Backbone as CSV, one residue per row, in Angstrom:
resi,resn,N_x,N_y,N_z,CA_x,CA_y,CA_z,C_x,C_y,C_z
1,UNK,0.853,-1.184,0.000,0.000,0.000,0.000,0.889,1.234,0.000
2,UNK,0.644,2.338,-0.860,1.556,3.471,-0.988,0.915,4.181,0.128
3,UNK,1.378,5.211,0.401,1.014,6.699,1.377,-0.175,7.149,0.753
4,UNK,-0.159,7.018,-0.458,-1.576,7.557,-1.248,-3.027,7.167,-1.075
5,UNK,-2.725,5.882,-1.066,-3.420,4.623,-1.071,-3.951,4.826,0.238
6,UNK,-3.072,4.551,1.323,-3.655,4.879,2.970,-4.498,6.171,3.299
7,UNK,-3.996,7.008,2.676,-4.613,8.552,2.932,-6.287,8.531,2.051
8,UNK,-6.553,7.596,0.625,-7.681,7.491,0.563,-8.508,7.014,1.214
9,UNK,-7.704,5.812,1.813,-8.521,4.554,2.576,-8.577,4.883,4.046
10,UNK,-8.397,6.270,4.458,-8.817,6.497,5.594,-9.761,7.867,5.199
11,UNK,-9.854,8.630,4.256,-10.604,9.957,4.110,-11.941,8.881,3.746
12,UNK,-11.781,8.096,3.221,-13.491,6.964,2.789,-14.078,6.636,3.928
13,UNK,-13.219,6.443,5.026,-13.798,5.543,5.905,-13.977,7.110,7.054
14,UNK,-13.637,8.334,6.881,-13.818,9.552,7.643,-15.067,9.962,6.876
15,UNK,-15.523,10.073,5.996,-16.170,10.865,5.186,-17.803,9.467,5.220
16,UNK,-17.427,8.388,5.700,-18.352,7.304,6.032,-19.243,7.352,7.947
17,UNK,-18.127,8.164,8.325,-18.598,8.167,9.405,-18.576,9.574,10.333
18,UNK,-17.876,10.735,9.518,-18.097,12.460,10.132,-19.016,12.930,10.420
19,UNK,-20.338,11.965,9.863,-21.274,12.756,10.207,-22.822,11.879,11.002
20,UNK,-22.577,10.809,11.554,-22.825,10.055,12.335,-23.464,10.986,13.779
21,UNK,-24.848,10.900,14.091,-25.324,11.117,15.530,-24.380,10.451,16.438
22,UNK,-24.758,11.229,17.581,-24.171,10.026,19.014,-24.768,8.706,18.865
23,UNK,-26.335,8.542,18.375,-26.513,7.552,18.611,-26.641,6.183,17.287
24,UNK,-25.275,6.458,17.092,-24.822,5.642,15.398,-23.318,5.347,16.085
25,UNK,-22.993,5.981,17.107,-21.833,5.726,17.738,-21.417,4.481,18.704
26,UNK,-22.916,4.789,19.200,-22.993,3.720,20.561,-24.000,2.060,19.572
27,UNK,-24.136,2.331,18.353,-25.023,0.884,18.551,-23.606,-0.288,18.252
28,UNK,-24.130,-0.809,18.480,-22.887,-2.367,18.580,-22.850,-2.900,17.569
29,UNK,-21.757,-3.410,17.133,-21.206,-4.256,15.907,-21.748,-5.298,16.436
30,UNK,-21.110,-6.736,14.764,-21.578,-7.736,15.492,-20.724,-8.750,16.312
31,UNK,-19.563,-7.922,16.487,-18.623,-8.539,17.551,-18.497,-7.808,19.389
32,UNK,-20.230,-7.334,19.417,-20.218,-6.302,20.000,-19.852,-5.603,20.930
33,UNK,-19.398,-4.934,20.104,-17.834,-3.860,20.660,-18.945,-2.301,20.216
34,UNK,-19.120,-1.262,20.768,-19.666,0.223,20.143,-19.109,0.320,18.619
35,UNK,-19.575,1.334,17.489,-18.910,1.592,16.466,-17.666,2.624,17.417
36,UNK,-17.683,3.631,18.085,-17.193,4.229,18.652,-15.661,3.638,18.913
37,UNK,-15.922,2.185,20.049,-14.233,1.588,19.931,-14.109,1.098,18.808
38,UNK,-14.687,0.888,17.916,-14.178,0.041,16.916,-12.853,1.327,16.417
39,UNK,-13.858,2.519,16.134,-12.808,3.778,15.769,-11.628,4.381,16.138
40,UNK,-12.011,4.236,17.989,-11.041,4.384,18.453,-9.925,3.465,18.669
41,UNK,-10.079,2.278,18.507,-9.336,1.204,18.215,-8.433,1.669,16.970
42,UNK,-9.045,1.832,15.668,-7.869,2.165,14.773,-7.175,3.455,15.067
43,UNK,-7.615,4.583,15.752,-6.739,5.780,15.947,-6.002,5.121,16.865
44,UNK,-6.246,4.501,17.900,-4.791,3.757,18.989,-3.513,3.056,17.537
45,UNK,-4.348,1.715,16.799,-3.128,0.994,15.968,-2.528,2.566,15.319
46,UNK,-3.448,3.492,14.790,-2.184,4.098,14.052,-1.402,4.771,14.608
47,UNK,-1.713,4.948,15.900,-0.520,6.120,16.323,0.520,4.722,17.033
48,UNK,0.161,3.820,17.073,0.913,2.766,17.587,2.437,2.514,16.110
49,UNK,1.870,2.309,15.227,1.967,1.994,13.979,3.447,3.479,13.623
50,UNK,2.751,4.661,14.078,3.597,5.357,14.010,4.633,5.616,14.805
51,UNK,4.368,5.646,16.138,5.275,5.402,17.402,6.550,4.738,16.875
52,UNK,6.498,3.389,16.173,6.956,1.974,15.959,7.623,2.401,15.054
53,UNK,7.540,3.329,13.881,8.423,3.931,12.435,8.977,4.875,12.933
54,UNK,9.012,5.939,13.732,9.651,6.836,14.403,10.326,6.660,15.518
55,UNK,10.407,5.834,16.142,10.992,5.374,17.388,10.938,6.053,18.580
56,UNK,9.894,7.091,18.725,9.046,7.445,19.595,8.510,6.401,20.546
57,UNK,7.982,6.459,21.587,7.146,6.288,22.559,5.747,6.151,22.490
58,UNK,5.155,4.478,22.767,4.098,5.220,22.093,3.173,5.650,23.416
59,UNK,2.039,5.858,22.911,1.500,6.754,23.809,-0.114,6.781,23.617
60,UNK,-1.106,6.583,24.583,-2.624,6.071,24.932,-3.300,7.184,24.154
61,UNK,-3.846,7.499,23.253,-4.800,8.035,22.126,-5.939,8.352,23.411
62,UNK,-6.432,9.266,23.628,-7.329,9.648,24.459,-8.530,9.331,24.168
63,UNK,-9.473,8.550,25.582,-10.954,8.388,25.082,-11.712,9.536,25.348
64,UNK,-12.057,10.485,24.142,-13.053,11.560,25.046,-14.366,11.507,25.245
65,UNK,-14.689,11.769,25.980,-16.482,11.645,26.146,-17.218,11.732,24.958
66,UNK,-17.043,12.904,24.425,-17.490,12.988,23.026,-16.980,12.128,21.413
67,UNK,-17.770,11.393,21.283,-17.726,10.241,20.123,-17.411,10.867,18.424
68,UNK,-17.887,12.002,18.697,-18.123,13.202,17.843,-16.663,13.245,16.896
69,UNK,-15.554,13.461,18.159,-13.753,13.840,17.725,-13.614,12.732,17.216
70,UNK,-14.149,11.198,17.051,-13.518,9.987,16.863,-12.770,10.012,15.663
71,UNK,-13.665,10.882,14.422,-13.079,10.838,13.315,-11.873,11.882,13.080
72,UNK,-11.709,12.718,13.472,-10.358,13.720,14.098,-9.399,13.061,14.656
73,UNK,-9.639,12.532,15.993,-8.003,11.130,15.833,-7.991,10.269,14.913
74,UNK,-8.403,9.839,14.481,-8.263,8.870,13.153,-7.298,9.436,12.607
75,UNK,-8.188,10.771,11.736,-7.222,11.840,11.072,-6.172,12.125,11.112
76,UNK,-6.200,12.585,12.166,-4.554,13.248,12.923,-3.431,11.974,13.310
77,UNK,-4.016,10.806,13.496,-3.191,9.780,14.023,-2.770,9.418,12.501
78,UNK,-3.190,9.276,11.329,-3.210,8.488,9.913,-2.266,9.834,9.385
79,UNK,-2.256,10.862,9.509,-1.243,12.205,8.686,0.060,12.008,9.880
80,UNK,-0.208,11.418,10.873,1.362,11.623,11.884,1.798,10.405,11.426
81,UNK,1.177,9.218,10.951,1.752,7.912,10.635,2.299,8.382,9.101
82,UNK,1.906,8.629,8.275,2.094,9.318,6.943,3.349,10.049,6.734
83,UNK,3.405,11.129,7.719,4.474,11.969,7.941,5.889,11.221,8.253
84,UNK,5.950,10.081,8.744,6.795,9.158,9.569,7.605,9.001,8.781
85,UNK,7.012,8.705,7.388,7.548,8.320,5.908,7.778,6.303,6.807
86,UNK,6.722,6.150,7.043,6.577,4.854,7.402,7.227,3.707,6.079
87,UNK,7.375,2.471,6.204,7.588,1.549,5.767,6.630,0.940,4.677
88,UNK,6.693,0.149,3.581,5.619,-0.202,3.046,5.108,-1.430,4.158
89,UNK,5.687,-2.059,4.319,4.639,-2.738,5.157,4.219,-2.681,6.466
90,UNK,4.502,-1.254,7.290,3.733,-0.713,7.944,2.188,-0.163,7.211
91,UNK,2.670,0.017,6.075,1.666,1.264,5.385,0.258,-0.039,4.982
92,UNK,1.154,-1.270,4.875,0.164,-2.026,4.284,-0.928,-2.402,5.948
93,UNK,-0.011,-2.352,6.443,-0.766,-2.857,8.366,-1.533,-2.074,8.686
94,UNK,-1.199,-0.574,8.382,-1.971,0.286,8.650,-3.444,0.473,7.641
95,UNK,-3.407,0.208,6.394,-3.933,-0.173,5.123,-5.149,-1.210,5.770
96,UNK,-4.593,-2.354,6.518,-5.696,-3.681,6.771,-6.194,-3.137,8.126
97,UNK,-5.683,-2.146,8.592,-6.214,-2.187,9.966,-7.472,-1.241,9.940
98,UNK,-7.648,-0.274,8.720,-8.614,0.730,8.047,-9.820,-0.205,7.566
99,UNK,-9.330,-1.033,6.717,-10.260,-2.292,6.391,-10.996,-2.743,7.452
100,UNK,-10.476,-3.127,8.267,-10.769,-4.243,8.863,-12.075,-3.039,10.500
101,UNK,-11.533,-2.061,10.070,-12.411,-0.950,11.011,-13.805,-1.067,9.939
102,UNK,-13.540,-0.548,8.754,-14.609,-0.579,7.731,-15.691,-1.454,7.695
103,UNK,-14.857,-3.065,7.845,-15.459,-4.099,7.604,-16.766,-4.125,9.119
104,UNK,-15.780,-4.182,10.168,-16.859,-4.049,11.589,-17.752,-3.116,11.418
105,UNK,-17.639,-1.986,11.062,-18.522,-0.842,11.040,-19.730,-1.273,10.453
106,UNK,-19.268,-1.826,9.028,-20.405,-1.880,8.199,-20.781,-3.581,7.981
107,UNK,-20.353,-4.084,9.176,-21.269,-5.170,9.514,-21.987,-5.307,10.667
108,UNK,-22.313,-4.069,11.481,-23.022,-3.715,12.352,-24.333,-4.096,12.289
């Protein structure tokens, strides 16, 4: 997966869910987990993902009350992994880990 490639495959899956009520946040997948962690789950792998290419520290992605920001760490965690000039096969991990958010979401 290129940098290109990741940066679509996370603006699809932002632009799938920016505009989501609170209560599209809280209903449960069918592994049921909230859509909410499912999201915040991938903003943790990517800043993990990035931590790991930069040799930084990594560091706990904040849960905020509001479900609202979910798609804003995503964001911000997927342009700091980007910036890293990460690995291709980080890029591809990071790539399946977008998927694989997608896939839960939209088998809710």
């Amino acid at each position: 997966m290129t940098e290109d490639e990741l940066a679509r495959a996370v603006d699809r899956l932002i632009d799938q869910v920016a505009q989501w009520p609170p209560s599209r946040w809280v209903a449960l997948t069918k592994a049921g987990g909230s859509r909410a962690k499912v999201v915040h789950a991938l903003a943790q792998r990517l800043a993990d993902l990035e931590a790991g290419s930069t040799g930084h520290p990594r560091h706990e992605v904040p849960r905020l009350d509001n479900d609202l920001v979910l798609p804003d760490q995503v964001k911000v965690t997927a342009r700091d992994l980007l910036a890293a000039g990460a690995a291709p096969d980080v890029l591809a991990e990071a790539g399946q880990a977008v998927a694989d958010a997608r896939a839960a979401l939209n088998g809710s």
